[in-house]
Amino acid sequence: MTASRTLFLRQLIRNPRQVSAIAPSSPFLSRAMARQIPDPRARVVEFGPGTGALTRGILSGGVPPANLTLLELDPVFARALAAEFPGVRVLNAGADRAADHCDPGVGAVISGLPLLSMPDPVALAIVRAAFAVLAAGAPLIQFTYGRRPSIAQSIIEALDLRAEERQFVPLNLPPARVHCYFRRSDTPLPRRG
Ligand SMILES: C[S@@+](CC[C@H](N)C(=O)[O-])C[C@H]1O[C@@H](n2cnc3c(N)ncnc32)[C@H](O)[C@@H]1O
């Protein structure tokens, strides 16, 4: 087992609700998520990078390390990420605080967060934070293991989002679907609240 899988398993046992997945994302899912980034030269923010499975795909897709910010709640994962990805901005912070740390105009937010397992108000605060930093027309990219959209319908309606299913990835444990979310209107969202 690789060091990053061992670390993932250890943190899963310590904090199953926060990690909320049986394994890190596969390289196939990582590439499928990274392919949704419209412009690899733009700034990218990743929510919940864990052991960096999606981070590797984002960087291999051409995003320069200096343009990538990671928001990871678990301090053990955050330390390991900072060691593995020099030049990438790694913050030990909740994704709901994205607007405190990132300037607006972000080209894509990639989320590995288990949004459907979170209480609705928590998930709403996180999705709202993503759109508070995203440029107009830029996507929130999120995967899910089930057939349902990866963001609850109540949140889609509250923030006036449009969902697009982009890819089914069978070679992941479990198989996953990649969705992109866009705001329907250009009305700016408040950065917090
Ligand atoms: C399902 S794991 C995904 C890890 C990785 N992105 C992947 O796809 O393999 C979820 C990760 O999100 C982190 N996390 C959970 N809630 C968070 C929050 N509110 N803000 C930032 N990270 C969070 C967990 O600590 C964990 O690292």
mmCIF file with all atom_site columns, N, CA and C and ligand atoms in Angstrom, residues 8 15 17-26 29 46-55 71-74 77 93-96 111-114 118 122 126 143 145, ligand 1:
data_model
loop_
_atom_site.group_PDB
_atom_site.id
_atom_site.type_symbol
_atom_site.label_atom_id
_atom_site.label_alt_id
_atom_site.label_comp_id
_atom_site.label_asym_id
_atom_site.label_entity_id
_atom_site.label_seq_id
_atom_site.pdbx_PDB_ins_code
_atom_site.Cartn_x
_atom_site.Cartn_y
_atom_site.Cartn_z
_atom_site.occupancy
_atom_site.B_iso_or_equiv
_atom_site.pdbx_formal_charge
_atom_site.auth_seq_id
_atom_site.auth_comp_id
_atom_site.auth_asym_id
_atom_site.auth_atom_id
_atom_site.pdbx_PDB_model_num
ATOM   1   N N   . PHE A 1 8   ? -4.599  7.983  4.075   1.00 0.00 ? 8   PHE A N   1
ATOM   2   C CA  . PHE A 1 8   ? -6.047  8.118  3.852   1.00 0.00 ? 8   PHE A CA  1
ATOM   3   C C   . PHE A 1 8   ? -6.815  7.196  4.800   1.00 0.00 ? 8   PHE A C   1
ATOM   4   N N   . ASN A 1 15  ? -11.560 9.796  11.558  1.00 0.00 ? 15  ASN A N   1
ATOM   5   C CA  . ASN A 1 15  ? -12.627 10.771 11.351  1.00 0.00 ? 15  ASN A CA  1
ATOM   6   C C   . ASN A 1 15  ? -13.502 10.357 10.159  1.00 0.00 ? 15  ASN A C   1
ATOM   7   N N   . ARG A 1 17  ? -16.655 10.497 9.370   1.00 0.00 ? 17  ARG A N   1
ATOM   8   C CA  . ARG A 1 17  ? -17.687 11.394 8.820   1.00 0.00 ? 17  ARG A CA  1
ATOM   9   C C   . ARG A 1 17  ? -17.074 12.479 7.948   1.00 0.00 ? 17  ARG A C   1
ATOM   10  N N   . GLN A 1 18  ? -15.906 12.958 8.353   1.00 0.00 ? 18  GLN A N   1
ATOM   11  C CA  . GLN A 1 18  ? -15.276 14.039 7.583   1.00 0.00 ? 18  GLN A CA  1
ATOM   12  C C   . GLN A 1 18  ? -14.655 13.513 6.286   1.00 0.00 ? 18  GLN A C   1
ATOM   13  N N   . VAL A 1 19  ? -14.039 12.350 6.341   1.00 0.00 ? 19  VAL A N   1
ATOM   14  C CA  . VAL A 1 19  ? -13.395 11.808 5.132   1.00 0.00 ? 19  VAL A CA  1
ATOM   15  C C   . VAL A 1 19  ? -14.457 11.203 4.216   1.00 0.00 ? 19  VAL A C   1
ATOM   16  N N   . SER A 1 20  ? -15.325 10.368 4.768   1.00 0.00 ? 20  SER A N   1
ATOM   17  C CA  . SER A 1 20  ? -16.546 9.947  4.077   1.00 0.00 ? 20  SER A CA  1
ATOM   18  C C   . SER A 1 20  ? -16.341 9.308  2.701   1.00 0.00 ? 20  SER A C   1
ATOM   19  N N   . ALA A 1 21  ? -15.265 8.531  2.539   1.00 0.00 ? 21  ALA A N   1
ATOM   20  C CA  . ALA A 1 21  ? -15.070 7.764  1.301   1.00 0.00 ? 21  ALA A CA  1
ATOM   21  C C   . ALA A 1 21  ? -14.222 6.557  1.664   1.00 0.00 ? 21  ALA A C   1
ATOM   22  N N   . ILE A 1 22  ? -14.406 5.443  0.908   1.00 0.00 ? 22  ILE A N   1
ATOM   23  C CA  . ILE A 1 22  ? -13.660 4.241  1.283   1.00 0.00 ? 22  ILE A CA  1
ATOM   24  C C   . ILE A 1 22  ? -12.251 4.227  0.682   1.00 0.00 ? 22  ILE A C   1
ATOM   25  N N   . ALA A 1 23  ? -12.013 5.083  -0.307  1.00 0.00 ? 23  ALA A N   1
ATOM   26  C CA  . ALA A 1 23  ? -10.689 5.116  -0.937  1.00 0.00 ? 23  ALA A CA  1
ATOM   27  C C   . ALA A 1 23  ? -10.501 6.467  -1.614  1.00 0.00 ? 23  ALA A C   1
ATOM   28  N N   . PRO A 1 24  ? -9.235  6.866  -1.822  1.00 0.00 ? 24  PRO A N   1
ATOM   29  C CA  . PRO A 1 24  ? -9.010  8.091  -2.600  1.00 0.00 ? 24  PRO A CA  1
ATOM   30  C C   . PRO A 1 24  ? -9.520  7.911  -4.031  1.00 0.00 ? 24  PRO A C   1
ATOM   31  N N   . SER A 1 25  ? -9.804  9.011  -4.692  1.00 0.00 ? 25  SER A N   1
ATOM   32  C CA  . SER A 1 25  ? -10.251 8.944  -6.089  1.00 0.00 ? 25  SER A CA  1
ATOM   33  C C   . SER A 1 25  ? -9.173  8.306  -6.962  1.00 0.00 ? 25  SER A C   1
ATOM   34  N N   . SER A 1 26  ? -9.635  7.605  -8.018  1.00 0.00 ? 26  SER A N   1
ATOM   35  C CA  . SER A 1 26  ? -8.686  6.945  -8.930  1.00 0.00 ? 26  SER A CA  1
ATOM   36  C C   . SER A 1 26  ? -8.082  7.977  -9.885  1.00 0.00 ? 26  SER A C   1
ATOM   37  N N   . LEU A 1 29  ? -10.731 9.091  -12.395 1.00 0.00 ? 29  LEU A N   1
ATOM   38  C CA  . LEU A 1 29  ? -11.648 10.136 -11.922 1.00 0.00 ? 29  LEU A CA  1
ATOM   39  C C   . LEU A 1 29  ? -10.916 11.474 -11.828 1.00 0.00 ? 29  LEU A C   1
ATOM   40  N N   . GLU A 1 46  ? -9.216  23.982 -5.006  1.00 0.00 ? 46  GLU A N   1
ATOM   41  C CA  . GLU A 1 46  ? -9.727  22.635 -4.737  1.00 0.00 ? 46  GLU A CA  1
ATOM   42  C C   . GLU A 1 46  ? -10.235 22.561 -3.298  1.00 0.00 ? 46  GLU A C   1
ATOM   43  N N   . PHE A 1 47  ? -11.433 22.019 -3.139  1.00 0.00 ? 47  PHE A N   1
ATOM   44  C CA  . PHE A 1 47  ? -12.027 21.818 -1.817  1.00 0.00 ? 47  PHE A CA  1
ATOM   45  C C   . PHE A 1 47  ? -11.834 20.352 -1.404  1.00 0.00 ? 47  PHE A C   1
ATOM   46  N N   . GLY A 1 48  ? -11.318 20.110 -0.203  1.00 0.00 ? 48  GLY A N   1
ATOM   47  C CA  . GLY A 1 48  ? -11.235 18.746 0.343   1.00 0.00 ? 48  GLY A CA  1
ATOM   48  C C   . GLY A 1 48  ? -10.281 17.851 -0.420  1.00 0.00 ? 48  GLY A C   1
ATOM   49  N N   . PRO A 1 49  ? -9.012  18.270 -0.612  1.00 0.00 ? 49  PRO A N   1
ATOM   50  C CA  . PRO A 1 49  ? -8.083  17.467 -1.419  1.00 0.00 ? 49  PRO A CA  1
ATOM   51  C C   . PRO A 1 49  ? -7.641  16.153 -0.776  1.00 0.00 ? 49  PRO A C   1
ATOM   52  N N   . GLY A 1 50  ? -7.784  16.009 0.535   1.00 0.00 ? 50  GLY A N   1
ATOM   53  C CA  . GLY A 1 50  ? -7.413  14.738 1.175   1.00 0.00 ? 50  GLY A CA  1
ATOM   54  C C   . GLY A 1 50  ? -5.947  14.433 0.963   1.00 0.00 ? 50  GLY A C   1
ATOM   55  N N   . THR A 1 51  ? -5.652  13.291 0.330   1.00 0.00 ? 51  THR A N   1
ATOM   56  C CA  . THR A 1 51  ? -4.246  12.926 0.080   1.00 0.00 ? 51  THR A CA  1
ATOM   57  C C   . THR A 1 51  ? -3.775  13.402 -1.307  1.00 0.00 ? 51  THR A C   1
ATOM   58  N N   . GLY A 1 52  ? -4.577  14.205 -1.990  1.00 0.00 ? 52  GLY A N   1
ATOM   59  C CA  . GLY A 1 52  ? -4.113  14.828 -3.230  1.00 0.00 ? 52  GLY A CA  1
ATOM   60  C C   . GLY A 1 52  ? -4.420  14.048 -4.501  1.00 0.00 ? 52  GLY A C   1
ATOM   61  N N   . ALA A 1 53  ? -5.362  13.110 -4.433  1.00 0.00 ? 53  ALA A N   1
ATOM   62  C CA  . ALA A 1 53  ? -5.666  12.307 -5.629  1.00 0.00 ? 53  ALA A CA  1
ATOM   63  C C   . ALA A 1 53  ? -6.142  13.203 -6.788  1.00 0.00 ? 53  ALA A C   1
ATOM   64  N N   . LEU A 1 54  ? -7.009  14.170 -6.492  1.00 0.00 ? 54  LEU A N   1
ATOM   65  C CA  . LEU A 1 54  ? -7.484  15.054 -7.565  1.00 0.00 ? 54  LEU A CA  1
ATOM   66  C C   . LEU A 1 54  ? -6.442  16.128 -7.875  1.00 0.00 ? 54  LEU A C   1
ATOM   67  N N   . THR A 1 55  ? -5.680  16.526 -6.860  1.00 0.00 ? 55  THR A N   1
ATOM   68  C CA  . THR A 1 55  ? -4.637  17.553 -7.041  1.00 0.00 ? 55  THR A CA  1
ATOM   69  C C   . THR A 1 55  ? -3.652  17.119 -8.134  1.00 0.00 ? 55  THR A C   1
ATOM   70  N N   . LEU A 1 71  ? -7.991  23.876 -0.068  1.00 0.00 ? 71  LEU A N   1
ATOM   71  C CA  . LEU A 1 71  ? -8.619  24.118 1.240   1.00 0.00 ? 71  LEU A CA  1
ATOM   72  C C   . LEU A 1 71  ? -8.970  22.775 1.859   1.00 0.00 ? 71  LEU A C   1
ATOM   73  N N   . GLU A 1 72  ? -8.212  22.381 2.869   1.00 0.00 ? 72  GLU A N   1
ATOM   74  C CA  . GLU A 1 72  ? -8.389  21.068 3.503   1.00 0.00 ? 72  GLU A CA  1
ATOM   75  C C   . GLU A 1 72  ? -8.569  21.250 5.001   1.00 0.00 ? 72  GLU A C   1
ATOM   76  N N   . LEU A 1 73  ? -9.646  20.673 5.531   1.00 0.00 ? 73  LEU A N   1
ATOM   77  C CA  . LEU A 1 73  ? -10.006 20.847 6.943   1.00 0.00 ? 73  LEU A CA  1
ATOM   78  C C   . LEU A 1 73  ? -9.111  20.032 7.884   1.00 0.00 ? 73  LEU A C   1
ATOM   79  N N   . ASP A 1 74  ? -8.614  18.899 7.420   1.00 0.00 ? 74  ASP A N   1
ATOM   80  C CA  . ASP A 1 74  ? -7.851  17.997 8.282   1.00 0.00 ? 74  ASP A CA  1
ATOM   81  C C   . ASP A 1 74  ? -6.381  18.451 8.321   1.00 0.00 ? 74  ASP A C   1
ATOM   82  N N   . PHE A 1 77  ? -3.787  15.884 6.801   1.00 0.00 ? 77  PHE A N   1
ATOM   83  C CA  . PHE A 1 77  ? -3.778  15.906 5.325   1.00 0.00 ? 77  PHE A CA  1
ATOM   84  C C   . PHE A 1 77  ? -3.113  17.196 4.830   1.00 0.00 ? 77  PHE A C   1
ATOM   85  N N   . ALA A 1 93  ? -8.081  24.861 6.227   1.00 0.00 ? 93  ALA A N   1
ATOM   86  C CA  . ALA A 1 93  ? -9.270  25.686 6.460   1.00 0.00 ? 93  ALA A CA  1
ATOM   87  C C   . ALA A 1 93  ? -10.474 25.005 5.829   1.00 0.00 ? 93  ALA A C   1
ATOM   88  N N   . GLY A 1 94  ? -11.650 25.343 6.325   1.00 0.00 ? 94  GLY A N   1
ATOM   89  C CA  . GLY A 1 94  ? -12.890 24.814 5.770   1.00 0.00 ? 94  GLY A CA  1
ATOM   90  C C   . GLY A 1 94  ? -13.213 25.478 4.437   1.00 0.00 ? 94  GLY A C   1
ATOM   91  N N   . ALA A 1 95  ? -13.802 24.697 3.538   1.00 0.00 ? 95  ALA A N   1
ATOM   92  C CA  . ALA A 1 95  ? -14.155 25.212 2.220   1.00 0.00 ? 95  ALA A CA  1
ATOM   93  C C   . ALA A 1 95  ? -15.162 26.367 2.313   1.00 0.00 ? 95  ALA A C   1
ATOM   94  N N   . ASP A 1 96  ? -15.956 26.387 3.363   1.00 0.00 ? 96  ASP A N   1
ATOM   95  C CA  . ASP A 1 96  ? -16.939 27.471 3.505   1.00 0.00 ? 96  ASP A CA  1
ATOM   96  C C   . ASP A 1 96  ? -16.261 28.820 3.734   1.00 0.00 ? 96  ASP A C   1
ATOM   97  N N   . SER A 1 111 ? -14.206 20.118 -6.382  1.00 0.00 ? 111 SER A N   1
ATOM   98  C CA  . SER A 1 111 ? -14.552 19.678 -5.028  1.00 0.00 ? 111 SER A CA  1
ATOM   99  C C   . SER A 1 111 ? -14.547 18.163 -4.930  1.00 0.00 ? 111 SER A C   1
ATOM   100 N N   . GLY A 1 112 ? -13.798 17.681 -3.919  1.00 0.00 ? 112 GLY A N   1
ATOM   101 C CA  . GLY A 1 112 ? -13.827 16.256 -3.571  1.00 0.00 ? 112 GLY A CA  1
ATOM   102 C C   . GLY A 1 112 ? -14.592 16.061 -2.282  1.00 0.00 ? 112 GLY A C   1
ATOM   103 N N   . LEU A 1 113 ? -15.437 17.023 -1.932  1.00 0.00 ? 113 LEU A N   1
ATOM   104 C CA  . LEU A 1 113 ? -16.163 16.963 -0.658  1.00 0.00 ? 113 LEU A CA  1
ATOM   105 C C   . LEU A 1 113 ? -17.389 16.064 -0.764  1.00 0.00 ? 113 LEU A C   1
ATOM   106 N N   . PRO A 1 114 ? -17.707 15.378 0.334   1.00 0.00 ? 114 PRO A N   1
ATOM   107 C CA  . PRO A 1 114 ? -18.915 14.545 0.341   1.00 0.00 ? 114 PRO A CA  1
ATOM   108 C C   . PRO A 1 114 ? -20.158 15.404 0.626   1.00 0.00 ? 114 PRO A C   1
ATOM   109 N N   . MET A 1 118 ? -23.395 15.759 3.964   1.00 0.00 ? 118 MET A N   1
ATOM   110 C CA  . MET A 1 118 ? -23.333 16.858 4.945   1.00 0.00 ? 118 MET A CA  1
ATOM   111 C C   . MET A 1 118 ? -24.731 17.393 5.213   1.00 0.00 ? 118 MET A C   1
ATOM   112 N N   . VAL A 1 122 ? -24.695 23.176 5.967   1.00 0.00 ? 122 VAL A N   1
ATOM   113 C CA  . VAL A 1 122 ? -23.231 23.123 5.804   1.00 0.00 ? 122 VAL A CA  1
ATOM   114 C C   . VAL A 1 122 ? -22.894 23.069 4.312   1.00 0.00 ? 122 VAL A C   1
ATOM   115 N N   . ILE A 1 126 ? -20.940 25.885 1.780   1.00 0.00 ? 126 ILE A N   1
ATOM   116 C CA  . ILE A 1 126 ? -19.765 25.538 0.965   1.00 0.00 ? 126 ILE A CA  1
ATOM   117 C C   . ILE A 1 126 ? -20.008 25.874 -0.510  1.00 0.00 ? 126 ILE A C   1
ATOM   118 N N   . PHE A 1 143 ? -17.891 15.496 -7.980  1.00 0.00 ? 143 PHE A N   1
ATOM   119 C CA  . PHE A 1 143 ? -18.261 14.121 -8.351  1.00 0.00 ? 143 PHE A CA  1
ATOM   120 C C   . PHE A 1 143 ? -19.199 13.546 -7.313  1.00 0.00 ? 143 PHE A C   1
ATOM   121 N N   . TYR A 1 145 ? -21.011 9.407  -6.148  1.00 0.00 ? 145 TYR A N   1
ATOM   122 C CA  . TYR A 1 145 ? -21.011 7.968  -6.406  1.00 0.00 ? 145 TYR A CA  1
ATOM   123 C C   . TYR A 1 145 ? -22.383 7.466  -6.844  1.00 0.00 ? 145 TYR A C   1
HETATM 124 C C1  . LIG B 2 .   ? -13.964 12.005 0.321   1.00 0.00 ? 1   LIG B C1  1
HETATM 125 S S1  . LIG B 2 .   ? -12.422 12.702 0.879   1.00 0.00 ? 1   LIG B S1  1
HETATM 126 C C2  . LIG B 2 .   ? -11.825 13.146 -0.751  1.00 0.00 ? 1   LIG B C2  1
HETATM 127 C C3  . LIG B 2 .   ? -10.356 13.236 -0.861  1.00 0.00 ? 1   LIG B C3  1
HETATM 128 C C4  . LIG B 2 .   ? -9.848  13.524 -2.279  1.00 0.00 ? 1   LIG B C4  1
HETATM 129 N N1  . LIG B 2 .   ? -10.380 14.753 -2.803  1.00 0.00 ? 1   LIG B N1  1
HETATM 130 C C5  . LIG B 2 .   ? -10.189 12.382 -3.220  1.00 0.00 ? 1   LIG B C5  1
HETATM 131 O O1  . LIG B 2 .   ? -11.031 12.603 -4.106  1.00 0.00 ? 1   LIG B O1  1
HETATM 132 O O2  . LIG B 2 .   ? -9.628  11.302 -3.067  1.00 0.00 ? 1   LIG B O2  1
HETATM 133 C C6  . LIG B 2 .   ? -13.040 14.250 1.535   1.00 0.00 ? 1   LIG B C6  1
HETATM 134 C C7  . LIG B 2 .   ? -11.971 15.226 2.008   1.00 0.00 ? 1   LIG B C7  1
HETATM 135 O O3  . LIG B 2 .   ? -12.611 16.469 2.333   1.00 0.00 ? 1   LIG B O3  1
HETATM 136 C C8  . LIG B 2 .   ? -12.101 16.968 3.568   1.00 0.00 ? 1   LIG B C8  1
HETATM 137 N N2  . LIG B 2 .   ? -13.144 17.843 4.127   1.00 0.00 ? 1   LIG B N2  1
HETATM 138 C C9  . LIG B 2 .   ? -14.318 17.477 4.713   1.00 0.00 ? 1   LIG B C9  1
HETATM 139 N N3  . LIG B 2 .   ? -15.044 18.563 5.022   1.00 0.00 ? 1   LIG B N3  1
HETATM 140 C C10 . LIG B 2 .   ? -14.324 19.649 4.610   1.00 0.00 ? 1   LIG B C10 1
HETATM 141 C C11 . LIG B 2 .   ? -14.556 21.050 4.608   1.00 0.00 ? 1   LIG B C11 1
HETATM 142 N N4  . LIG B 2 .   ? -15.669 21.584 5.119   1.00 0.00 ? 1   LIG B N4  1
HETATM 143 N N5  . LIG B 2 .   ? -13.609 21.868 4.063   1.00 0.00 ? 1   LIG B N5  1
HETATM 144 C C12 . LIG B 2 .   ? -12.456 21.354 3.548   1.00 0.00 ? 1   LIG B C12 1
HETATM 145 N N6  . LIG B 2 .   ? -12.180 20.028 3.523   1.00 0.00 ? 1   LIG B N6  1
HETATM 146 C C13 . LIG B 2 .   ? -13.097 19.193 4.041   1.00 0.00 ? 1   LIG B C13 1
HETATM 147 C C14 . LIG B 2 .   ? -11.814 15.710 4.363   1.00 0.00 ? 1   LIG B C14 1
HETATM 148 O O4  . LIG B 2 .   ? -10.895 15.967 5.405   1.00 0.00 ? 1   LIG B O4  1
HETATM 149 C C15 . LIG B 2 .   ? -11.252 14.804 3.268   1.00 0.00 ? 1   LIG B C15 1
HETATM 150 O O5  . LIG B 2 .   ? -9.883  15.059 3.097   1.00 0.00 ? 1   LIG B O5  1
#
